[in-house]
Amino acid sequence: MYEPQYVRQINLPNITQDLLEKLPRTFDAYDTGKKYLVPNYAWSDRDNADIDQWCKANVCGSMYWAFQIITGDMTLHKDNGTKIKLLYLVETGGPSVWTEFFADDQTTLLQRACLEKDRWYAMKVDVYHRVIGVQSGQTRLAITGRLFE
């Protein structure tokens, strides 16, 4: 029997290097001015037309694809309005960055994973989770889409 998992690596085609090389790697390139609970996080669909088209053709045609960028640790939270998210990690934010999932008591660790660059993941984001270990001066850049809302 399988143990419950909250993040799983999935085998989907890698995004082509020519598309990835076009992506800006700085927070300011994605920051849309929208305020989030933490100042080091942005979700953006700025200049996402090529990525959105590629992901629709190669992953899921009915999803909208955009960017998530983090420049520091993310506090414990649940995503608002999303149950499961697909994520392609472009930049990790450092060599020892962990994504952790917790029970509703916010203290019981359910799963801990160090996600790899250039890999696809399915993540259950309607449970408490956080990202820790993002190194100063590094960014964690991902292409993301909501699988189920």
Short mmCIF file of C-alpha atoms in Angstrom, two decimals:
data_model
loop_
_atom_site.label_atom_id
_atom_site.label_comp_id
_atom_site.label_asym_id
_atom_site.label_seq_id
_atom_site.Cartn_x
_atom_site.Cartn_y
_atom_site.Cartn_z
CA MET A 1 0.00 0.00 0.00
CA TYR A 2 1.21 3.50 -0.77
CA GLU A 3 1.75 6.08 1.94
CA PRO A 4 -0.05 9.37 1.32
CA GLN A 5 2.06 11.81 -0.65
CA TYR A 6 1.58 15.53 -1.14
CA VAL A 7 4.15 16.10 -3.86
CA ARG A 8 5.10 13.66 -6.61
CA GLN A 9 7.52 13.92 -9.47
CA ILE A 10 5.69 13.12 -12.69
CA ASN A 11 7.04 12.16 -16.09
CA LEU A 12 6.04 14.86 -18.54
CA PRO A 13 8.19 16.27 -21.35
CA ASN A 14 10.85 18.77 -20.30
CA ILE A 15 10.27 22.32 -21.43
CA THR A 16 12.64 23.13 -24.29
CA GLN A 17 15.86 24.96 -23.44
CA ASP A 18 15.19 27.71 -25.98
CA LEU A 19 12.01 28.65 -24.08
CA LEU A 20 13.70 28.41 -20.68
CA GLU A 21 16.63 30.58 -21.79
CA LYS A 22 14.22 33.42 -22.62
CA LEU A 23 12.85 33.56 -19.07
CA PRO A 24 14.01 36.39 -16.82
CA ARG A 25 15.56 35.19 -13.58
CA THR A 26 14.92 38.24 -11.39
CA PHE A 27 12.01 38.86 -9.05
CA ASP A 28 11.40 42.34 -10.43
CA ALA A 29 10.78 40.94 -13.92
CA TYR A 30 7.71 39.10 -12.58
CA ASP A 31 6.49 41.31 -9.74
CA THR A 32 3.15 42.71 -10.88
CA GLY A 33 2.68 44.95 -7.88
CA LYS A 34 0.04 42.63 -6.41
CA LYS A 35 0.55 42.26 -2.69
CA TYR A 36 0.76 38.80 -1.15
CA LEU A 37 1.08 37.74 2.47
CA VAL A 38 4.86 37.54 2.08
CA PRO A 39 6.99 40.11 0.26
CA ASN A 40 9.29 37.56 -1.39
CA TYR A 41 6.59 35.87 -3.52
CA ALA A 42 5.03 36.74 -6.86
CA TRP A 43 2.70 34.99 -9.28
CA SER A 44 2.81 36.48 -12.75
CA ASP A 45 1.58 35.83 -16.25
CA ARG A 46 3.72 38.61 -17.70
CA ASP A 47 5.21 37.49 -21.04
CA ASN A 48 3.93 33.95 -20.59
CA ALA A 49 2.49 33.47 -24.12
CA ASP A 50 5.23 31.10 -25.36
CA ILE A 51 5.27 29.04 -22.15
CA ASP A 52 1.47 28.91 -22.00
CA GLN A 53 1.31 27.74 -25.64
CA TRP A 54 4.02 25.07 -25.13
CA CYS A 55 2.43 23.74 -21.94
CA LYS A 56 -1.02 23.64 -23.52
CA ALA A 57 0.36 21.69 -26.49
CA ASN A 58 2.51 19.28 -24.45
CA VAL A 59 0.94 18.97 -20.98
CA CYS A 60 -2.69 20.08 -20.68
CA GLY A 61 -4.60 22.20 -23.16
CA SER A 62 -7.25 23.35 -20.70
CA MET A 63 -4.88 24.82 -18.11
CA TYR A 64 -3.52 28.35 -17.91
CA TRP A 65 0.24 28.50 -17.34
CA ALA A 66 2.15 31.26 -15.57
CA PHE A 67 5.13 31.86 -13.29
CA GLN A 68 5.76 31.59 -9.57
CA ILE A 69 8.90 33.21 -8.18
CA ILE A 70 10.19 33.11 -4.61
CA THR A 71 13.24 34.93 -3.26
CA GLY A 72 13.15 33.64 0.31
CA ASP A 73 11.45 31.12 2.55
CA MET A 74 7.67 30.80 2.29
CA THR A 75 5.71 30.65 5.51
CA LEU A 76 3.31 27.83 6.29
CA HIS A 77 0.12 28.32 4.27
CA LYS A 78 -2.61 26.72 2.17
CA ASP A 79 -3.19 27.91 -1.40
CA ASN A 80 -6.41 29.80 -1.79
CA GLY A 81 -8.74 28.28 -4.37
CA THR A 82 -6.37 25.53 -5.58
CA LYS A 83 -6.34 21.85 -4.60
CA ILE A 84 -3.65 20.45 -6.89
CA LYS A 85 -1.03 22.34 -8.85
CA LEU A 86 1.40 21.23 -11.55
CA LEU A 87 4.81 22.81 -11.26
CA TYR A 88 7.93 22.74 -13.45
CA LEU A 89 10.93 23.89 -11.45
CA VAL A 90 13.23 26.15 -13.49
CA GLU A 91 15.45 27.38 -10.63
CA THR A 92 15.58 25.72 -7.20
CA GLY A 93 16.63 28.66 -5.03
CA GLY A 94 19.67 26.79 -3.75
CA PRO A 95 20.96 23.25 -3.17
CA SER A 96 19.04 22.51 0.04
CA VAL A 97 15.58 23.98 -0.49
CA TRP A 98 12.80 21.89 1.02
CA THR A 99 9.09 21.80 0.39
CA GLU A 100 7.29 20.56 3.49
CA PHE A 101 3.68 19.51 4.00
CA PHE A 102 1.90 19.52 7.37
CA ALA A 103 -1.29 18.22 8.97
CA ASP A 104 -4.02 20.64 9.99
CA ASP A 105 -2.40 20.99 13.43
CA GLN A 106 0.41 22.83 11.53
CA THR A 107 3.09 20.91 13.46
CA THR A 108 2.87 17.29 12.25
CA LEU A 109 5.17 16.91 9.25
CA LEU A 110 3.51 14.76 6.56
CA GLN A 111 6.14 14.91 3.80
CA ARG A 112 9.39 16.70 3.06
CA ALA A 113 10.97 16.86 -0.39
CA CYS A 114 13.92 18.57 -2.06
CA LEU A 115 12.61 19.26 -5.57
CA GLU A 116 14.94 19.02 -8.56
CA LYS A 117 15.44 21.52 -11.33
CA ASP A 118 13.95 20.76 -14.78
CA ARG A 119 11.38 18.33 -13.38
CA TRP A 120 7.59 18.30 -13.24
CA TYR A 121 5.70 17.88 -9.96
CA ALA A 122 2.10 17.46 -8.90
CA MET A 123 1.54 19.15 -5.56
CA LYS A 124 -1.40 18.98 -3.17
CA VAL A 125 -1.59 22.61 -2.09
CA ASP A 126 -4.86 22.64 -0.18
CA VAL A 127 -2.93 21.33 2.85
CA TYR A 128 -0.47 23.35 4.90
CA HIS A 129 2.90 23.60 3.18
CA ARG A 130 5.97 25.81 3.09
CA VAL A 131 9.29 26.26 1.29
CA ILE A 132 12.42 26.62 3.40
CA GLY A 133 16.13 26.97 2.68
CA VAL A 134 16.02 29.46 -0.21
CA GLN A 135 19.47 31.01 -0.21
CA SER A 136 19.98 34.75 -0.02
CA GLY A 137 20.39 36.18 -3.50
CA GLN A 138 18.85 33.08 -5.14
CA THR A 139 15.46 32.71 -6.77
CA ARG A 140 13.10 29.76 -6.95
CA LEU A 141 11.38 30.04 -10.31
CA ALA A 142 8.62 27.71 -11.44
CA ILE A 143 6.13 27.40 -14.25
CA THR A 144 2.80 26.52 -12.72
CA GLY A 145 -0.79 25.72 -13.51
CA ARG A 146 -3.82 24.85 -11.40
CA LEU A 147 -4.79 21.25 -12.08
CA PHE A 148 -7.86 21.34 -9.82
CA GLU A 149 -9.44 24.32 -8.17
#
